[in-house]
Amino acid sequence: MSIFKPLIACLLCCLLIPAAAQQKNQYVKIETAQGYCIVKLYNETPIHRDNFIKLVKARYFDATTFNRILKGFVIQGGDPDSLYDKSKTLKPEQKWIQPEFNTALFHKRGALAMGRDDNKAKASFTTQIYLVDGQTWTNEQLDAIEKKNGLHFTEAQRETYRTIGGTPFLDQNYTVFGEIVKGMDFIDKVTAVKVNKDGNPDKEVWMKVMVLTDKEVEQELKAG
């Protein structure tokens, strides 16, 4: 009978792998005075996902703003670059985490990603986020970005960049860890606010971020 024990253990392991792979996605709601959106967080980027959820539950981002709004590029919020200045003492939440690049996760319009400085490791700031606005691109432009940055866009990604838009030149340089699944017009509403030449809004754009329960996600997505 002992020869069956390894076989049984192997079968149990095989059964557990699909279960882990099918882990439920978690969702957050990002709200401002301009409106709100629902964002699905990727399980493929667990470090960034868990860091973000931890800060959201601690209401960290509720004390920050969208401080850099660049129409046709990104809406950046959370802690600004200046708070990561080497001459200052960082708060416990402010650190760098290693990138989690995945060629299947790209900077399409509505993507959620982490900001960073120009460090060689391309490590992310833990408390700075951005949502992609971007623009549409031609095949020729995408070819040039591939050549310059050593990238390869799938045909599906090309179609998205051609029709929906995004910021393809940021791919594999900044970690994408989620995407808007409801309320894409949130981007249009936020980028419509008046800003100065640096993208700083004239009037503070506060944010409130919350983790949604399964029931809340179902209600939001069902409502359309």
mmCIF file of C-alpha atoms in Angstrom:
data_model
loop_
_atom_site.group_PDB
_atom_site.id
_atom_site.type_symbol
_atom_site.label_atom_id
_atom_site.label_comp_id
_atom_site.label_asym_id
_atom_site.label_seq_id
_atom_site.Cartn_x
_atom_site.Cartn_y
_atom_site.Cartn_z
ATOM 1 C CA MET A 1 0.000 0.000 0.000
ATOM 2 C CA SER A 2 2.933 2.334 0.670
ATOM 3 C CA ILE A 3 3.551 2.775 -3.063
ATOM 4 C CA PHE A 4 0.222 4.594 -3.355
ATOM 5 C CA LYS A 5 1.119 7.269 -0.805
ATOM 6 C CA PRO A 6 3.371 9.288 -3.160
ATOM 7 C CA LEU A 7 0.752 8.958 -5.907
ATOM 8 C CA ILE A 8 -2.022 10.247 -3.629
ATOM 9 C CA ALA A 9 0.162 13.133 -2.471
ATOM 10 C CA CYS A 10 0.903 14.028 -6.087
ATOM 11 C CA LEU A 11 -2.782 13.970 -7.011
ATOM 12 C CA LEU A 12 -3.663 16.210 -4.058
ATOM 13 C CA CYS A 13 -0.955 18.656 -5.080
ATOM 14 C CA CYS A 14 -2.293 18.768 -8.646
ATOM 15 C CA LEU A 15 -5.776 19.485 -7.343
ATOM 16 C CA LEU A 16 -4.535 22.343 -5.152
ATOM 17 C CA ILE A 17 -2.606 24.109 -7.922
ATOM 18 C CA PRO A 18 -5.674 25.010 -10.037
ATOM 19 C CA ALA A 19 -7.454 26.217 -6.891
ATOM 20 C CA ALA A 20 -4.591 28.589 -6.103
ATOM 21 C CA ALA A 21 -4.403 29.736 -9.714
ATOM 22 C CA GLN A 22 -8.103 30.616 -9.644
ATOM 23 C CA GLN A 23 -7.802 32.872 -6.608
ATOM 24 C CA LYS A 24 -10.481 35.544 -6.613
ATOM 25 C CA ASN A 25 -9.448 39.005 -7.667
ATOM 26 C CA GLN A 26 -9.869 41.820 -5.191
ATOM 27 C CA TYR A 27 -11.459 45.125 -6.118
ATOM 28 C CA VAL A 28 -11.204 48.683 -4.853
ATOM 29 C CA LYS A 29 -13.273 51.805 -5.354
ATOM 30 C CA ILE A 30 -11.410 55.046 -6.043
ATOM 31 C CA GLU A 31 -13.552 58.118 -5.482
ATOM 32 C CA THR A 32 -12.987 61.849 -5.920
ATOM 33 C CA ALA A 33 -15.279 64.881 -6.098
ATOM 34 C CA GLN A 34 -15.294 64.308 -9.876
ATOM 35 C CA GLY A 35 -16.662 60.746 -9.685
ATOM 36 C CA TYR A 36 -15.482 57.203 -9.013
ATOM 37 C CA CYS A 37 -14.217 54.042 -10.655
ATOM 38 C CA ILE A 38 -13.952 50.364 -9.741
ATOM 39 C CA VAL A 39 -10.515 48.790 -10.107
ATOM 40 C CA LYS A 40 -9.667 45.104 -10.300
ATOM 41 C CA LEU A 41 -6.298 44.238 -8.740
ATOM 42 C CA TYR A 42 -4.158 41.615 -10.467
ATOM 43 C CA ASN A 43 -3.220 38.404 -8.681
ATOM 44 C CA GLU A 44 -0.166 38.195 -10.954
ATOM 45 C CA THR A 45 1.402 41.060 -8.982
ATOM 46 C CA PRO A 46 0.879 39.905 -5.369
ATOM 47 C CA ILE A 47 3.499 42.164 -3.745
ATOM 48 C CA HIS A 48 2.034 45.339 -5.229
ATOM 49 C CA ARG A 49 -1.530 44.112 -4.692
ATOM 50 C CA ASP A 50 -1.001 43.289 -1.015
ATOM 51 C CA ASN A 51 0.954 46.488 -0.351
ATOM 52 C CA PHE A 52 -1.844 48.542 -1.899
ATOM 53 C CA ILE A 53 -4.620 46.727 -0.029
ATOM 54 C CA LYS A 54 -2.788 47.145 3.280
ATOM 55 C CA LEU A 55 -2.489 50.900 2.750
ATOM 56 C CA VAL A 56 -6.078 51.223 1.543
ATOM 57 C CA LYS A 57 -7.384 49.430 4.640
ATOM 58 C CA ALA A 58 -5.294 51.767 6.786
ATOM 59 C CA ARG A 59 -6.926 54.684 4.896
ATOM 60 C CA TYR A 60 -3.480 55.930 3.909
ATOM 61 C CA PHE A 61 -4.506 57.222 0.485
ATOM 62 C CA ASP A 62 -7.520 59.057 1.923
ATOM 63 C CA ALA A 63 -5.062 61.603 3.307
ATOM 64 C CA THR A 64 -3.442 62.146 -0.116
ATOM 65 C CA THR A 65 -4.528 63.669 -3.430
ATOM 66 C CA PHE A 66 -4.174 63.291 -7.174
ATOM 67 C CA ASN A 67 -1.428 65.872 -7.377
ATOM 68 C CA ARG A 68 -0.240 65.457 -10.978
ATOM 69 C CA ILE A 69 -2.883 65.312 -13.701
ATOM 70 C CA LEU A 70 -1.576 65.119 -17.258
ATOM 71 C CA LYS A 71 -4.298 64.685 -19.888
ATOM 72 C CA GLY A 72 -3.186 62.194 -22.528
ATOM 73 C CA PHE A 73 -0.661 60.661 -20.128
ATOM 74 C CA VAL A 74 -1.471 59.743 -16.496
ATOM 75 C CA ILE A 75 -3.319 60.783 -13.336
ATOM 76 C CA GLN A 76 -0.809 60.473 -10.495
ATOM 77 C CA GLY A 77 -1.650 60.446 -6.801
ATOM 78 C CA GLY A 78 -0.577 59.314 -3.364
ATOM 79 C CA ASP A 79 2.773 60.581 -2.106
ATOM 80 C CA PRO A 80 4.696 62.843 -4.497
ATOM 81 C CA ASP A 81 8.324 62.184 -5.480
ATOM 82 C CA SER A 82 9.553 64.829 -3.037
ATOM 83 C CA LEU A 83 8.504 62.726 -0.046
ATOM 84 C CA TYR A 84 11.001 60.062 -1.139
ATOM 85 C CA ASP A 85 13.860 62.542 -1.141
ATOM 86 C CA LYS A 86 16.967 60.858 0.261
ATOM 87 C CA SER A 87 17.567 63.785 2.620
ATOM 88 C CA LYS A 88 14.287 63.180 4.410
ATOM 89 C CA THR A 89 13.238 60.494 6.848
ATOM 90 C CA LEU A 90 10.717 58.187 5.253
ATOM 91 C CA LYS A 91 7.596 57.048 7.045
ATOM 92 C CA PRO A 92 7.362 53.262 7.599
ATOM 93 C CA GLU A 93 4.943 52.984 4.676
ATOM 94 C CA GLN A 94 7.302 54.766 2.318
ATOM 95 C CA LYS A 95 9.774 52.339 0.849
ATOM 96 C CA TRP A 96 10.691 50.679 -2.428
ATOM 97 C CA ILE A 97 9.408 47.285 -3.565
ATOM 98 C CA GLN A 98 10.852 45.175 -6.338
ATOM 99 C CA PRO A 99 9.112 45.376 -9.715
ATOM 100 C CA GLU A 100 6.685 42.654 -10.811
ATOM 101 C CA PHE A 101 6.815 42.904 -14.568
ATOM 102 C CA ASN A 102 4.503 40.673 -16.584
ATOM 103 C CA THR A 103 4.276 40.993 -20.356
ATOM 104 C CA ALA A 104 0.543 40.221 -20.189
ATOM 105 C CA LEU A 105 -0.050 43.279 -17.979
ATOM 106 C CA PHE A 106 0.382 46.482 -19.929
ATOM 107 C CA HIS A 107 -0.270 50.212 -19.835
ATOM 108 C CA LYS A 108 -3.625 50.315 -21.577
ATOM 109 C CA ARG A 109 -5.996 53.160 -20.789
ATOM 110 C CA GLY A 110 -7.409 52.614 -17.303
ATOM 111 C CA ALA A 111 -4.436 50.608 -16.030
ATOM 112 C CA LEU A 112 -3.375 51.158 -12.407
ATOM 113 C CA ALA A 113 0.365 51.203 -11.735
ATOM 114 C CA MET A 114 2.945 52.252 -9.147
ATOM 115 C CA GLY A 115 5.215 55.244 -9.604
ATOM 116 C CA ARG A 116 8.951 55.286 -8.916
ATOM 117 C CA ASP A 117 12.122 57.303 -9.281
ATOM 118 C CA ASP A 118 14.900 56.526 -11.763
ATOM 119 C CA ASN A 119 16.492 53.743 -9.673
ATOM 120 C CA LYS A 120 18.261 51.072 -11.718
ATOM 121 C CA ALA A 121 16.224 48.224 -10.215
ATOM 122 C CA LYS A 122 12.995 49.930 -11.375
ATOM 123 C CA ALA A 123 11.653 49.390 -7.864
ATOM 124 C CA SER A 124 8.279 50.997 -7.117
ATOM 125 C CA PHE A 125 7.363 53.598 -4.531
ATOM 126 C CA THR A 126 4.938 51.914 -2.151
ATOM 127 C CA THR A 127 2.708 54.958 -1.710
ATOM 128 C CA GLN A 128 2.521 56.492 -5.201
ATOM 129 C CA ILE A 129 -0.019 55.337 -7.772
ATOM 130 C CA TYR A 130 -1.179 56.406 -11.207
ATOM 131 C CA LEU A 131 -4.018 55.645 -13.610
ATOM 132 C CA VAL A 132 -3.265 55.650 -17.331
ATOM 133 C CA ASP A 133 -5.047 58.048 -19.677
ATOM 134 C CA GLY A 134 -2.722 57.884 -22.672
ATOM 135 C CA GLN A 135 -3.534 58.150 -26.361
ATOM 136 C CA THR A 136 -3.992 55.887 -29.377
ATOM 137 C CA TRP A 137 -1.007 54.665 -31.414
ATOM 138 C CA THR A 138 -0.347 53.512 -34.961
ATOM 139 C CA ASN A 139 1.395 50.255 -35.840
ATOM 140 C CA GLU A 140 4.397 52.256 -37.015
ATOM 141 C CA GLN A 141 4.632 54.061 -33.691
ATOM 142 C CA LEU A 142 4.337 50.781 -31.797
ATOM 143 C CA ASP A 143 7.066 49.283 -33.999
ATOM 144 C CA ALA A 144 9.351 52.172 -33.061
ATOM 145 C CA ILE A 145 8.631 51.726 -29.325
ATOM 146 C CA GLU A 146 9.326 47.994 -29.588
ATOM 147 C CA LYS A 147 12.659 48.660 -31.252
ATOM 148 C CA LYS A 148 13.711 51.416 -28.861
ATOM 149 C CA ASN A 149 12.664 49.686 -25.626
ATOM 150 C CA GLY A 150 13.250 46.049 -26.561
ATOM 151 C CA LEU A 151 9.554 45.160 -26.217
ATOM 152 C CA HIS A 152 7.165 42.883 -28.059
ATOM 153 C CA PHE A 153 3.475 43.744 -28.235
ATOM 154 C CA THR A 154 1.032 40.937 -28.972
ATOM 155 C CA GLU A 155 -1.573 41.547 -31.648
ATOM 156 C CA ALA A 156 -4.231 41.889 -28.936
ATOM 157 C CA GLN A 157 -2.121 44.519 -27.160
ATOM 158 C CA ARG A 158 -1.546 46.354 -30.424
ATOM 159 C CA GLU A 159 -5.278 46.387 -31.088
ATOM 160 C CA THR A 160 -5.877 47.857 -27.621
ATOM 161 C CA TYR A 161 -3.231 50.536 -28.102
ATOM 162 C CA ARG A 162 -4.597 51.359 -31.583
ATOM 163 C CA THR A 163 -8.237 51.646 -30.520
ATOM 164 C CA ILE A 164 -8.437 52.323 -26.762
ATOM 165 C CA GLY A 165 -5.019 53.814 -26.172
ATOM 166 C CA GLY A 166 -2.522 53.924 -23.353
ATOM 167 C CA THR A 167 1.160 54.581 -22.695
ATOM 168 C CA PRO A 168 3.052 51.655 -24.303
ATOM 169 C CA PHE A 169 6.468 53.227 -23.767
ATOM 170 C CA LEU A 170 6.035 52.644 -20.009
ATOM 171 C CA ASP A 171 5.621 48.874 -20.392
ATOM 172 C CA GLN A 172 8.151 46.773 -18.467
ATOM 173 C CA ASN A 173 9.447 49.938 -16.838
ATOM 174 C CA TYR A 174 6.726 50.535 -14.252
ATOM 175 C CA THR A 175 4.666 47.827 -12.549
ATOM 176 C CA VAL A 176 1.023 47.602 -13.635
ATOM 177 C CA PHE A 177 -1.048 45.913 -10.932
ATOM 178 C CA GLY A 178 -4.698 46.600 -11.770
ATOM 179 C CA GLU A 179 -7.216 48.065 -14.201
ATOM 180 C CA ILE A 180 -10.476 49.998 -14.198
ATOM 181 C CA VAL A 181 -13.422 47.661 -14.846
ATOM 182 C CA LYS A 182 -16.187 50.222 -14.283
ATOM 183 C CA GLY A 183 -16.226 53.996 -14.607
ATOM 184 C CA MET A 184 -13.645 54.595 -17.339
ATOM 185 C CA ASP A 185 -15.157 58.069 -17.743
ATOM 186 C CA PHE A 186 -13.623 58.805 -14.338
ATOM 187 C CA ILE A 187 -10.406 59.525 -16.236
ATOM 188 C CA ASP A 188 -12.115 62.085 -18.473
ATOM 189 C CA LYS A 189 -13.700 63.791 -15.466
ATOM 190 C CA VAL A 190 -10.448 64.066 -13.518
ATOM 191 C CA THR A 191 -8.360 65.186 -16.505
ATOM 192 C CA ALA A 192 -10.939 67.928 -17.154
ATOM 193 C CA VAL A 193 -9.925 69.828 -14.001
ATOM 194 C CA LYS A 194 -7.864 72.962 -14.435
ATOM 195 C CA VAL A 195 -4.124 72.429 -13.919
ATOM 196 C CA ASN A 196 -0.927 74.464 -14.265
ATOM 197 C CA LYS A 197 1.868 73.751 -16.726
ATOM 198 C CA ASP A 198 3.245 71.000 -14.449
ATOM 199 C CA GLY A 199 -0.099 69.239 -14.184
ATOM 200 C CA ASN A 200 -0.779 70.373 -10.612
ATOM 201 C CA PRO A 201 -4.516 71.035 -10.178
ATOM 202 C CA ASP A 202 -5.634 74.527 -9.174
ATOM 203 C CA LYS A 203 -8.086 72.999 -6.713
ATOM 204 C CA GLU A 204 -7.067 69.966 -4.617
ATOM 205 C CA VAL A 205 -8.331 66.651 -6.018
ATOM 206 C CA TRP A 206 -8.820 64.531 -2.902
ATOM 207 C CA MET A 207 -9.249 60.797 -3.108
ATOM 208 C CA LYS A 208 -10.994 58.147 -1.067
ATOM 209 C CA VAL A 209 -10.070 54.508 -1.670
ATOM 210 C CA MET A 210 -11.800 51.469 -0.199
ATOM 211 C CA VAL A 211 -11.559 47.688 -0.602
ATOM 212 C CA LEU A 212 -14.878 46.222 -1.768
ATOM 213 C CA THR A 213 -16.538 43.107 -0.402
ATOM 214 C CA ASP A 214 -17.670 40.363 -2.797
ATOM 215 C CA LYS A 215 -21.254 41.571 -2.422
ATOM 216 C CA GLU A 216 -20.305 45.175 -3.159
ATOM 217 C CA VAL A 217 -18.346 44.098 -6.235
ATOM 218 C CA GLU A 218 -21.322 42.098 -7.499
ATOM 219 C CA GLN A 219 -23.671 45.047 -6.984
ATOM 220 C CA GLU A 220 -21.336 47.531 -8.666
ATOM 221 C CA LEU A 221 -20.628 45.393 -11.722
ATOM 222 C CA LYS A 222 -24.249 44.301 -12.051
ATOM 223 C CA ALA A 223 -25.358 47.933 -12.042
ATOM 224 C CA GLY A 224 -23.195 48.461 -15.098
#
